[in-house]
């Protein structure tokens, strides 16, 4: 295993309050203006009974947990597989947690791939989304390595 | 006024028209701001994959409407090659499978982001699962 690779047993947990303003802003930046996210009267008639946040909002929260832990390597080697289980709604407070689920040698000598299991949960205990993430730490960089270091090694698309 | 076709109309094997996606620093910062996520620091050079895939999905919605009530159930994104902030990438996508679950169509959408230059190297690949209400 790469002696420079550092991975904590758990990711630093954090919370995000989901608001209608946040959902509306996400609709604008993503281009997904499905009325289930924006129109209360429409959403009331759906199986959800009201407005729900985009699943990709939760995806972004989980990716942020990975970026915080592995800035640089996340952008250059990261993978996130997420399942959206129960929608977040405006007013929910989402807690994002993650634990290290495994580590192993990656392709190149000395490189290490770390695997994490992540969850987004609401304060009432509902599991909103789960994720499985991977990130590879190259032998020449630490977990918090500068992006410029890895970019020079791997080549950055311009 | 012409309306866009909807994702409910497309079939397995359908390929979207390739479209350029802008991953500018400003756009990525705005995305991270909406999520209240860790902002880009002054040394940042690379695009977080979550931002790139969000913009790519949005670009596809420029071509096809998402039927009201569509539910996104899974998302997988893998970085193949780091992508520099401020570039444009080519987004290609195809429907790799379409099945049915009750009154809903289950669409598996495969997305690829390639660098927009001669080499056309794949930067990121993703798979989305969407549940779409069938037209009655």
PDB file of C-alpha atoms in Angstrom:
ATOM      1  CA  UNK A   1       0.000   0.000   0.000  1.00  0.00           C
ATOM      2  CA  UNK A   2       1.128   3.506  -0.729  1.00  0.00           C
ATOM      3  CA  UNK A   3       2.746   4.805   2.415  1.00  0.00           C
ATOM      4  CA  UNK A   4       1.748   8.336   1.480  1.00  0.00           C
ATOM      5  CA  UNK A   5      -1.909   7.460   1.163  1.00  0.00           C
ATOM      6  CA  UNK A   6      -3.959   8.729   4.031  1.00  0.00           C
ATOM      7  CA  UNK A   7      -7.592   7.876   4.535  1.00  0.00           C
ATOM      8  CA  UNK A   8      -9.544   8.365   7.718  1.00  0.00           C
ATOM      9  CA  UNK A   9     -11.899   5.617   8.861  1.00  0.00           C
ATOM     10  CA  UNK A  10     -14.796   7.998   8.420  1.00  0.00           C
ATOM     11  CA  UNK A  11     -15.496  11.148   6.478  1.00  0.00           C
ATOM     12  CA  UNK A  12     -16.176  14.354   8.341  1.00  0.00           C
ATOM     13  CA  UNK A  13     -19.977  14.444   8.689  1.00  0.00           C
ATOM     14  CA  UNK A  14     -21.874  17.609   7.863  1.00  0.00           C
ATOM     15  CA  UNK A  15     -25.438  18.835   7.540  1.00  0.00           C
ATOM     16  CA  UNK A  16     -27.286  20.712   4.833  1.00  0.00           C
ATOM     17  CA  UNK A  17     -30.679  22.318   5.260  1.00  0.00           C
ATOM     18  CA  UNK A  18     -32.728  21.758   2.118  1.00  0.00           C
ATOM     19  CA  UNK A  19     -34.850  24.791   1.308  1.00  0.00           C
ATOM     20  CA  UNK A  20     -37.180  25.630  -1.541  1.00  0.00           C
ATOM     21  CA  UNK A  21     -34.739  28.366  -2.528  1.00  0.00           C
ATOM     22  CA  UNK A  22     -31.952  25.783  -2.761  1.00  0.00           C
ATOM     23  CA  UNK A  23     -34.136  23.464  -4.857  1.00  0.00           C
ATOM     24  CA  UNK A  24     -35.114  26.326  -7.161  1.00  0.00           C
ATOM     25  CA  UNK A  25     -31.491  27.401  -7.545  1.00  0.00           C
ATOM     26  CA  UNK A  26     -30.513  23.811  -8.310  1.00  0.00           C
ATOM     27  CA  UNK A  27     -33.256  23.666 -10.950  1.00  0.00           C
ATOM     28  CA  UNK A  28     -31.735  26.745 -12.572  1.00  0.00           C
ATOM     29  CA  UNK A  29     -28.120  25.550 -12.559  1.00  0.00           C
ATOM     30  CA  UNK A  30     -29.012  22.005 -13.654  1.00  0.00           C
ATOM     31  CA  UNK A  31     -31.707  22.867 -16.204  1.00  0.00           C
ATOM     32  CA  UNK A  32     -34.039  20.333 -14.555  1.00  0.00           C
ATOM     33  CA  UNK A  33     -37.223  22.321 -14.006  1.00  0.00           C
ATOM     34  CA  UNK A  34     -39.482  19.332 -13.505  1.00  0.00           C
ATOM     35  CA  UNK A  35     -42.575  20.681 -11.695  1.00  0.00           C
ATOM     36  CA  UNK A  36     -42.182  18.004  -9.060  1.00  0.00           C
ATOM     37  CA  UNK A  37     -39.355  20.218  -7.745  1.00  0.00           C
ATOM     38  CA  UNK A  38     -40.968  23.606  -8.240  1.00  0.00           C
ATOM     39  CA  UNK A  39     -44.764  23.501  -8.445  1.00  0.00           C
ATOM     40  CA  UNK A  40     -46.454  22.762  -5.135  1.00  0.00           C
ATOM     41  CA  UNK A  41     -49.881  22.121  -6.622  1.00  0.00           C
ATOM     42  CA  UNK A  42     -48.516  19.741  -9.240  1.00  0.00           C
ATOM     43  CA  UNK A  43     -46.299  17.971  -6.721  1.00  0.00           C
ATOM     44  CA  UNK A  44     -49.208  17.554  -4.317  1.00  0.00           C
ATOM     45  CA  UNK A  45     -50.884  15.333  -6.884  1.00  0.00           C
ATOM     46  CA  UNK A  46     -47.925  13.004  -7.310  1.00  0.00           C
ATOM     47  CA  UNK A  47     -47.006   9.935  -5.315  1.00  0.00           C
ATOM     48  CA  UNK A  48     -44.760  12.157  -3.172  1.00  0.00           C
ATOM     49  CA  UNK A  49     -47.575  14.426  -2.080  1.00  0.00           C
ATOM     50  CA  UNK A  50     -45.452  17.550  -2.290  1.00  0.00           C
ATOM     51  CA  UNK A  51     -42.308  19.126  -3.639  1.00  0.00           C
ATOM     52  CA  UNK A  52     -39.172  16.996  -3.531  1.00  0.00           C
ATOM     53  CA  UNK A  53     -35.559  17.946  -4.119  1.00  0.00           C
ATOM     54  CA  UNK A  54     -33.557  16.671  -7.058  1.00  0.00           C
ATOM     55  CA  UNK A  55     -31.792  13.410  -6.335  1.00  0.00           C
ATOM     56  CA  UNK A  56     -28.669  14.973  -7.815  1.00  0.00           C
ATOM     57  CA  UNK A  57     -28.672  17.503  -4.992  1.00  0.00           C
ATOM     58  CA  UNK A  58     -28.015  14.619  -2.592  1.00  0.00           C
ATOM     59  CA  UNK A  59     -25.470  13.260  -5.055  1.00  0.00           C
ATOM     60  CA  UNK A  60     -23.658  16.582  -4.873  1.00  0.00           C
ATOM     61  CA  UNK A  61     -23.681  16.501  -1.073  1.00  0.00           C
ATOM     62  CA  UNK A  62     -22.045  13.069  -1.038  1.00  0.00           C
ATOM     63  CA  UNK A  63     -19.460  14.118  -3.613  1.00  0.00           C
ATOM     64  CA  UNK A  64     -18.663  17.156  -1.482  1.00  0.00           C
ATOM     65  CA  UNK A  65     -17.873  14.832   1.412  1.00  0.00           C
ATOM     66  CA  UNK A  66     -15.361  13.081  -0.845  1.00  0.00           C
ATOM     67  CA  UNK A  67     -13.884  16.341  -2.137  1.00  0.00           C
ATOM     68  CA  UNK A  68     -13.350  17.519   1.438  1.00  0.00           C
ATOM     69  CA  UNK A  69     -11.489  14.324   2.307  1.00  0.00           C
ATOM     70  CA  UNK A  70      -9.528  13.945  -0.921  1.00  0.00           C
ATOM     71  CA  UNK A  71      -9.169  17.279  -2.694  1.00  0.00           C
ATOM     72  CA  UNK A  72      -7.368  16.731  -5.972  1.00  0.00           C
ATOM     73  CA  UNK A  73      -7.551  12.945  -6.186  1.00  0.00           C
ATOM     74  CA  UNK A  74     -11.349  13.175  -6.093  1.00  0.00           C
ATOM     75  CA  UNK A  75     -11.416  15.380  -9.182  1.00  0.00           C
ATOM     76  CA  UNK A  76      -8.879  13.253 -11.054  1.00  0.00           C
ATOM     77  CA  UNK A  77      -9.855   9.687 -10.108  1.00  0.00           C
ATOM     78  CA  UNK A  78     -13.162   9.737  -8.231  1.00  0.00           C
ATOM     79  CA  UNK A  79     -16.172   7.531  -8.769  1.00  0.00           C
ATOM     80  CA  UNK A  80     -19.565   7.784  -7.089  1.00  0.00           C
ATOM     81  CA  UNK A  81     -22.399   5.322  -7.465  1.00  0.00           C
ATOM     82  CA  UNK A  82     -25.521   6.615  -5.776  1.00  0.00           C
ATOM     83  CA  UNK A  83     -29.026   5.320  -5.193  1.00  0.00           C
ATOM     84  CA  UNK A  84     -31.770   7.793  -4.402  1.00  0.00           C
ATOM     85  CA  UNK A  85     -34.018   5.995  -1.932  1.00  0.00           C
ATOM     86  CA  UNK A  86     -36.383   8.551  -0.452  1.00  0.00           C
ATOM     87  CA  UNK A  87     -36.597  12.117  -1.662  1.00  0.00           C
ATOM     88  CA  UNK A  88     -35.458  15.065   0.395  1.00  0.00           C
ATOM     89  CA  UNK A  89     -38.034  17.802   0.807  1.00  0.00           C
ATOM     90  CA  UNK A  90     -37.783  21.484   1.561  1.00  0.00           C
ATOM     91  CA  UNK A  91     -37.440  21.757   5.320  1.00  0.00           C
ATOM     92  CA  UNK A  92     -35.391  18.590   5.656  1.00  0.00           C
ATOM     93  CA  UNK A  93     -32.004  18.738   7.322  1.00  0.00           C
ATOM     94  CA  UNK A  94     -29.746  16.226   5.610  1.00  0.00           C
ATOM     95  CA  UNK A  95     -26.800  14.693   7.414  1.00  0.00           C
ATOM     96  CA  UNK A  96     -24.043  13.353   5.178  1.00  0.00           C
ATOM     97  CA  UNK A  97     -21.829  10.608   6.575  1.00  0.00           C
ATOM     98  CA  UNK A  98     -19.288   8.232   5.135  1.00  0.00           C
ATOM     99  CA  UNK A  99     -17.109   5.385   6.315  1.00  0.00           C
ATOM    100  CA  UNK A 100     -14.071   3.754   4.802  1.00  0.00           C
ATOM    101  CA  UNK A 101     -15.182   0.354   3.528  1.00  0.00           C
ATOM    102  CA  UNK A 102     -11.987  -0.886   1.980  1.00  0.00           C
ATOM    103  CA  UNK A 103      -8.651  -0.135   0.384  1.00  0.00           C
ATOM    104  CA  UNK A 104      -6.461  -1.913  -2.077  1.00  0.00           C
ATOM    105  CA  UNK A 105      -3.705  -1.590  -4.593  1.00  0.00           C
ATOM    106  CA  UNK A 106      -4.668   0.234  -7.749  1.00  0.00           C
ATOM    107  CA  UNK A 107      -3.289  -0.074 -11.269  1.00  0.00           C
ATOM    108  CA  UNK A 108       0.118   1.501 -10.919  1.00  0.00           C
ATOM    109  CA  UNK A 109       2.695   0.407  -8.403  1.00  0.00           C
ATOM    110  CA  UNK A 110       2.222   2.169  -5.111  1.00  0.00           C
ATOM    111  CA  UNK A 111      -1.189   3.576  -5.947  1.00  0.00           C
ATOM    112  CA  UNK A 112      -4.020   2.877  -3.530  1.00  0.00           C
ATOM    113  CA  UNK A 113      -7.756   2.930  -4.110  1.00  0.00           C
ATOM    114  CA  UNK A 114      -9.927   3.772  -1.126  1.00  0.00           C
ATOM    115  CA  UNK A 115     -13.587   2.811  -1.042  1.00  0.00           C
ATOM    116  CA  UNK A 116     -16.238   4.543   1.036  1.00  0.00           C
ATOM    117  CA  UNK A 117     -19.874   3.929   1.866  1.00  0.00           C
ATOM    118  CA  UNK A 118     -21.879   7.125   2.212  1.00  0.00           C
ATOM    119  CA  UNK A 119     -25.369   8.013   3.365  1.00  0.00           C
ATOM    120  CA  UNK A 120     -27.644  11.007   3.350  1.00  0.00           C
ATOM    121  CA  UNK A 121     -30.112  10.777   6.224  1.00  0.00           C
ATOM    122  CA  UNK A 122     -32.848  13.076   7.432  1.00  0.00           C
ATOM    123  CA  UNK A 123     -33.164  13.993  11.102  1.00  0.00           C
ATOM    124  CA  UNK A 124     -36.202  11.691  11.414  1.00  0.00           C
ATOM    125  CA  UNK A 125     -33.998   8.742  10.469  1.00  0.00           C
ATOM    126  CA  UNK A 126     -35.058   8.349   6.850  1.00  0.00           C
ATOM    127  CA  UNK A 127     -32.211   7.228   4.574  1.00  0.00           C
ATOM    128  CA  UNK A 128     -32.530   9.492   1.571  1.00  0.00           C
ATOM    129  CA  UNK A 129     -29.601   8.323  -0.514  1.00  0.00           C
ATOM    130  CA  UNK A 130     -26.704   5.910  -0.320  1.00  0.00           C
ATOM    131  CA  UNK A 131     -23.462   5.992  -2.213  1.00  0.00           C
ATOM    132  CA  UNK A 132     -20.390   3.936  -2.901  1.00  0.00           C
ATOM    133  CA  UNK A 133     -17.363   5.997  -3.749  1.00  0.00           C
ATOM    134  CA  UNK A 134     -13.827   5.233  -4.834  1.00  0.00           C
ATOM    135  CA  UNK A 135     -10.786   7.443  -5.025  1.00  0.00           C
ATOM    136  CA  UNK A 136      -7.235   6.535  -5.977  1.00  0.00           C
ATOM    137  CA  UNK A 137      -4.240   8.115  -4.333  1.00  0.00           C
ATOM    138  CA  UNK A 138      -1.209   8.079  -6.597  1.00  0.00           C
ATOM    139  CA  UNK A 139       2.099   7.033  -5.125  1.00  0.00           C
ATOM    140  CA  UNK A 140       3.544  10.519  -5.615  1.00  0.00           C
ATOM    141  CA  UNK A 141       0.818  12.401  -3.785  1.00  0.00           C
ATOM    142  CA  UNK A 142      -0.750  12.528  -0.388  1.00  0.00           C
ATOM    143  CA  UNK A 143      -4.505  12.428   0.098  1.00  0.00           C
ATOM    144  CA  UNK A 144      -4.585  16.188   0.307  1.00  0.00           C
ATOM    145  CA  UNK A 145      -2.152  16.555  -2.585  1.00  0.00           C
ATOM    146  CA  UNK A 146      -2.102  19.644  -4.705  1.00  0.00           C
ATOM    147  CA  UNK A 147      -4.102  19.361  -7.888  1.00  0.00           C
ATOM    148  CA  UNK A 148      -1.172  20.735  -9.831  1.00  0.00           C
ATOM    149  CA  UNK A 149       1.040  17.814  -8.814  1.00  0.00           C
ATOM    150  CA  UNK A 150      -1.279  15.114 -10.065  1.00  0.00           C
ATOM    151  CA  UNK A 151      -2.225  17.077 -13.126  1.00  0.00           C
ATOM    152  CA  UNK A 152       1.342  17.238 -14.281  1.00  0.00           C
ATOM    153  CA  UNK A 153       1.718  13.517 -13.836  1.00  0.00           C
ATOM    154  CA  UNK A 154      -1.485  12.440 -15.555  1.00  0.00           C
ATOM    155  CA  UNK A 155      -2.013  15.184 -18.069  1.00  0.00           C
ATOM    156  CA  UNK A 156      -4.921  17.535 -17.886  1.00  0.00           C
ATOM    157  CA  UNK A 157      -7.321  18.033 -20.729  1.00  0.00           C
ATOM    158  CA  UNK A 158      -7.404  21.523 -22.046  1.00  0.00           C
TER     159      UNK A 158
ATOM    160  CA  UNK B   1     -44.086  27.442 -31.444  1.00  0.00           C
ATOM    161  CA  UNK B   2     -42.526  24.004 -31.577  1.00  0.00           C
ATOM    162  CA  UNK B   3     -42.262  21.816 -28.532  1.00  0.00           C
ATOM    163  CA  UNK B   4     -39.356  19.520 -27.817  1.00  0.00           C
ATOM    164  CA  UNK B   5     -39.886  15.772 -27.854  1.00  0.00           C
ATOM    165  CA  UNK B   6     -39.835  14.188 -24.431  1.00  0.00           C
ATOM    166  CA  UNK B   7     -37.722  11.439 -22.949  1.00  0.00           C
ATOM    167  CA  UNK B   8     -40.899   9.370 -22.770  1.00  0.00           C
ATOM    168  CA  UNK B   9     -40.746   9.055 -26.562  1.00  0.00           C
ATOM    169  CA  UNK B  10     -37.256   7.646 -26.958  1.00  0.00           C
ATOM    170  CA  UNK B  11     -36.443   4.002 -27.366  1.00  0.00           C
ATOM    171  CA  UNK B  12     -33.595   1.704 -26.432  1.00  0.00           C
ATOM    172  CA  UNK B  13     -30.527   2.382 -28.528  1.00  0.00           C
ATOM    173  CA  UNK B  14     -31.445   5.996 -29.141  1.00  0.00           C
ATOM    174  CA  UNK B  15     -28.437   8.307 -29.382  1.00  0.00           C
ATOM    175  CA  UNK B  16     -28.650  11.960 -28.467  1.00  0.00           C
ATOM    176  CA  UNK B  17     -27.123  14.590 -30.669  1.00  0.00           C
ATOM    177  CA  UNK B  18     -23.614  15.352 -29.310  1.00  0.00           C
ATOM    178  CA  UNK B  19     -23.545  18.689 -27.546  1.00  0.00           C
ATOM    179  CA  UNK B  20     -20.803  20.905 -26.153  1.00  0.00           C
ATOM    180  CA  UNK B  21     -20.882  21.486 -22.418  1.00  0.00           C
ATOM    181  CA  UNK B  22     -19.231  24.471 -20.782  1.00  0.00           C
ATOM    182  CA  UNK B  23     -17.368  23.771 -17.526  1.00  0.00           C
ATOM    183  CA  UNK B  24     -16.197  27.290 -16.784  1.00  0.00           C
ATOM    184  CA  UNK B  25     -14.841  28.275 -13.385  1.00  0.00           C
ATOM    185  CA  UNK B  26     -17.791  30.619 -12.865  1.00  0.00           C
ATOM    186  CA  UNK B  27     -20.349  27.948 -13.652  1.00  0.00           C
ATOM    187  CA  UNK B  28     -18.690  25.389 -11.393  1.00  0.00           C
ATOM    188  CA  UNK B  29     -18.459  27.953  -8.590  1.00  0.00           C
ATOM    189  CA  UNK B  30     -22.154  28.711  -8.984  1.00  0.00           C
ATOM    190  CA  UNK B  31     -22.976  25.004  -8.840  1.00  0.00           C
ATOM    191  CA  UNK B  32     -20.919  24.532  -5.688  1.00  0.00           C
ATOM    192  CA  UNK B  33     -22.522  27.620  -4.183  1.00  0.00           C
ATOM    193  CA  UNK B  34     -26.027  26.245  -4.700  1.00  0.00           C
ATOM    194  CA  UNK B  35     -25.020  23.073  -2.860  1.00  0.00           C
ATOM    195  CA  UNK B  36     -23.226  25.094  -0.165  1.00  0.00           C
ATOM    196  CA  UNK B  37     -20.316  22.831  -1.036  1.00  0.00           C
ATOM    197  CA  UNK B  38     -16.635  23.439  -0.560  1.00  0.00           C
ATOM    198  CA  UNK B  39     -15.763  26.237  -2.989  1.00  0.00           C
ATOM    199  CA  UNK B  40     -12.937  25.968  -5.473  1.00  0.00           C
ATOM    200  CA  UNK B  41      -9.755  27.243  -3.951  1.00  0.00           C
ATOM    201  CA  UNK B  42      -7.398  29.567  -5.735  1.00  0.00           C
ATOM    202  CA  UNK B  43      -5.178  26.654  -6.862  1.00  0.00           C
ATOM    203  CA  UNK B  44      -8.031  24.580  -8.238  1.00  0.00           C
ATOM    204  CA  UNK B  45      -7.510  23.462 -11.826  1.00  0.00           C
ATOM    205  CA  UNK B  46      -9.853  20.519 -12.170  1.00  0.00           C
ATOM    206  CA  UNK B  47     -13.594  20.106 -12.599  1.00  0.00           C
ATOM    207  CA  UNK B  48     -15.435  18.092  -9.938  1.00  0.00           C
ATOM    208  CA  UNK B  49     -17.205  15.283 -11.779  1.00  0.00           C
ATOM    209  CA  UNK B  50     -20.479  16.016 -10.004  1.00  0.00           C
ATOM    210  CA  UNK B  51     -20.569  19.456 -11.591  1.00  0.00           C
ATOM    211  CA  UNK B  52     -19.705  18.150 -15.047  1.00  0.00           C
ATOM    212  CA  UNK B  53     -22.392  15.471 -15.020  1.00  0.00           C
ATOM    213  CA  UNK B  54     -24.983  17.947 -13.774  1.00  0.00           C
ATOM    214  CA  UNK B  55     -24.206  20.283 -16.654  1.00  0.00           C
ATOM    215  CA  UNK B  56     -24.241  17.364 -19.101  1.00  0.00           C
ATOM    216  CA  UNK B  57     -27.675  16.217 -17.975  1.00  0.00           C
ATOM    217  CA  UNK B  58     -28.867  19.794 -18.321  1.00  0.00           C
ATOM    218  CA  UNK B  59     -27.492  19.968 -21.864  1.00  0.00           C
ATOM    219  CA  UNK B  60     -29.452  16.845 -22.777  1.00  0.00           C
ATOM    220  CA  UNK B  61     -32.594  18.491 -21.446  1.00  0.00           C
ATOM    221  CA  UNK B  62     -32.027  21.227 -24.007  1.00  0.00           C
ATOM    222  CA  UNK B  63     -32.851  18.573 -26.599  1.00  0.00           C
ATOM    223  CA  UNK B  64     -35.549  16.610 -24.833  1.00  0.00           C
ATOM    224  CA  UNK B  65     -38.086  17.530 -22.222  1.00  0.00           C
ATOM    225  CA  UNK B  66     -38.221  15.605 -19.018  1.00  0.00           C
ATOM    226  CA  UNK B  67     -41.826  14.492 -18.532  1.00  0.00           C
ATOM    227  CA  UNK B  68     -43.397  15.914 -15.398  1.00  0.00           C
ATOM    228  CA  UNK B  69     -43.051  13.466 -12.534  1.00  0.00           C
ATOM    229  CA  UNK B  70     -39.858  11.843 -13.787  1.00  0.00           C
ATOM    230  CA  UNK B  71     -37.847  10.339 -10.941  1.00  0.00           C
ATOM    231  CA  UNK B  72     -34.072   9.914 -10.949  1.00  0.00           C
ATOM    232  CA  UNK B  73     -33.264   6.720  -9.044  1.00  0.00           C
ATOM    233  CA  UNK B  74     -29.544   6.019  -9.517  1.00  0.00           C
ATOM    234  CA  UNK B  75     -26.458   7.833 -10.744  1.00  0.00           C
ATOM    235  CA  UNK B  76     -22.964   6.553 -11.384  1.00  0.00           C
ATOM    236  CA  UNK B  77     -20.096   8.773 -12.523  1.00  0.00           C
ATOM    237  CA  UNK B  78     -16.473   7.740 -12.998  1.00  0.00           C
ATOM    238  CA  UNK B  79     -13.553  10.011 -13.832  1.00  0.00           C
ATOM    239  CA  UNK B  80     -11.399   8.556 -16.590  1.00  0.00           C
ATOM    240  CA  UNK B  81      -9.168  11.544 -17.029  1.00  0.00           C
ATOM    241  CA  UNK B  82      -8.963  14.829 -15.128  1.00  0.00           C
ATOM    242  CA  UNK B  83     -10.731  17.722 -16.758  1.00  0.00           C
ATOM    243  CA  UNK B  84      -9.387  21.233 -16.562  1.00  0.00           C
ATOM    244  CA  UNK B  85     -11.651  24.030 -15.425  1.00  0.00           C
ATOM    245  CA  UNK B  86     -12.613  26.411 -18.183  1.00  0.00           C
ATOM    246  CA  UNK B  87     -12.752  23.865 -20.974  1.00  0.00           C
ATOM    247  CA  UNK B  88     -15.641  22.672 -23.089  1.00  0.00           C
ATOM    248  CA  UNK B  89     -16.395  18.996 -23.326  1.00  0.00           C
ATOM    249  CA  UNK B  90     -18.440  17.036 -25.809  1.00  0.00           C
ATOM    250  CA  UNK B  91     -21.352  15.199 -24.248  1.00  0.00           C
ATOM    251  CA  UNK B  92     -22.678  12.106 -25.966  1.00  0.00           C
ATOM    252  CA  UNK B  93     -25.454   9.952 -24.590  1.00  0.00           C
ATOM    253  CA  UNK B  94     -27.523   6.961 -25.521  1.00  0.00           C
ATOM    254  CA  UNK B  95     -30.389   5.004 -24.058  1.00  0.00           C
ATOM    255  CA  UNK B  96     -28.808   1.649 -23.337  1.00  0.00           C
ATOM    256  CA  UNK B  97     -31.976   0.038 -22.046  1.00  0.00           C
ATOM    257  CA  UNK B  98     -35.641   0.768 -21.695  1.00  0.00           C
ATOM    258  CA  UNK B  99     -37.988  -1.438 -19.724  1.00  0.00           C
ATOM    259  CA  UNK B 100     -41.252  -1.054 -17.867  1.00  0.00           C
ATOM    260  CA  UNK B 101     -42.222  -1.082 -14.211  1.00  0.00           C
ATOM    261  CA  UNK B 102     -45.958  -0.773 -13.864  1.00  0.00           C
ATOM    262  CA  UNK B 103     -46.989   2.472 -15.518  1.00  0.00           C
ATOM    263  CA  UNK B 104     -43.435   3.777 -15.535  1.00  0.00           C
ATOM    264  CA  UNK B 105     -40.725   3.384 -18.156  1.00  0.00           C
ATOM    265  CA  UNK B 106     -37.280   2.642 -16.745  1.00  0.00           C
ATOM    266  CA  UNK B 107     -34.629   4.298 -18.853  1.00  0.00           C
ATOM    267  CA  UNK B 108     -30.929   3.619 -18.537  1.00  0.00           C
ATOM    268  CA  UNK B 109     -28.975   6.541 -19.923  1.00  0.00           C
ATOM    269  CA  UNK B 110     -25.246   6.235 -20.642  1.00  0.00           C
ATOM    270  CA  UNK B 111     -23.359   9.508 -20.822  1.00  0.00           C
ATOM    271  CA  UNK B 112     -19.811  10.147 -21.936  1.00  0.00           C
ATOM    272  CA  UNK B 113     -17.882  13.390 -21.707  1.00  0.00           C
ATOM    273  CA  UNK B 114     -14.931  13.716 -24.049  1.00  0.00           C
ATOM    274  CA  UNK B 115     -12.433  16.480 -24.402  1.00  0.00           C
ATOM    275  CA  UNK B 116     -13.228  18.671 -27.336  1.00  0.00           C
ATOM    276  CA  UNK B 117      -9.996  18.395 -29.250  1.00  0.00           C
ATOM    277  CA  UNK B 118      -8.408  16.147 -31.821  1.00  0.00           C
ATOM    278  CA  UNK B 119      -7.696  13.271 -29.477  1.00  0.00           C
ATOM    279  CA  UNK B 120     -11.260  13.077 -28.164  1.00  0.00           C
ATOM    280  CA  UNK B 121     -10.211  11.387 -24.969  1.00  0.00           C
ATOM    281  CA  UNK B 122     -12.922  10.285 -22.588  1.00  0.00           C
ATOM    282  CA  UNK B 123     -12.856  12.351 -19.404  1.00  0.00           C
ATOM    283  CA  UNK B 124     -15.883  11.014 -17.560  1.00  0.00           C
ATOM    284  CA  UNK B 125     -18.535   8.373 -18.030  1.00  0.00           C
ATOM    285  CA  UNK B 126     -21.838   8.122 -16.265  1.00  0.00           C
ATOM    286  CA  UNK B 127     -25.011   6.102 -16.075  1.00  0.00           C
ATOM    287  CA  UNK B 128     -28.381   7.445 -14.966  1.00  0.00           C
ATOM    288  CA  UNK B 129     -31.538   5.515 -14.208  1.00  0.00           C
ATOM    289  CA  UNK B 130     -34.750   7.452 -14.760  1.00  0.00           C
ATOM    290  CA  UNK B 131     -38.339   6.433 -14.022  1.00  0.00           C
ATOM    291  CA  UNK B 132     -40.616   8.154 -16.481  1.00  0.00           C
ATOM    292  CA  UNK B 133     -44.380   8.308 -16.390  1.00  0.00           C
ATOM    293  CA  UNK B 134     -45.756   6.739 -19.558  1.00  0.00           C
ATOM    294  CA  UNK B 135     -48.137   8.900 -21.559  1.00  0.00           C
ATOM    295  CA  UNK B 136     -51.684   7.731 -20.937  1.00  0.00           C
TER     296      UNK B 136
END
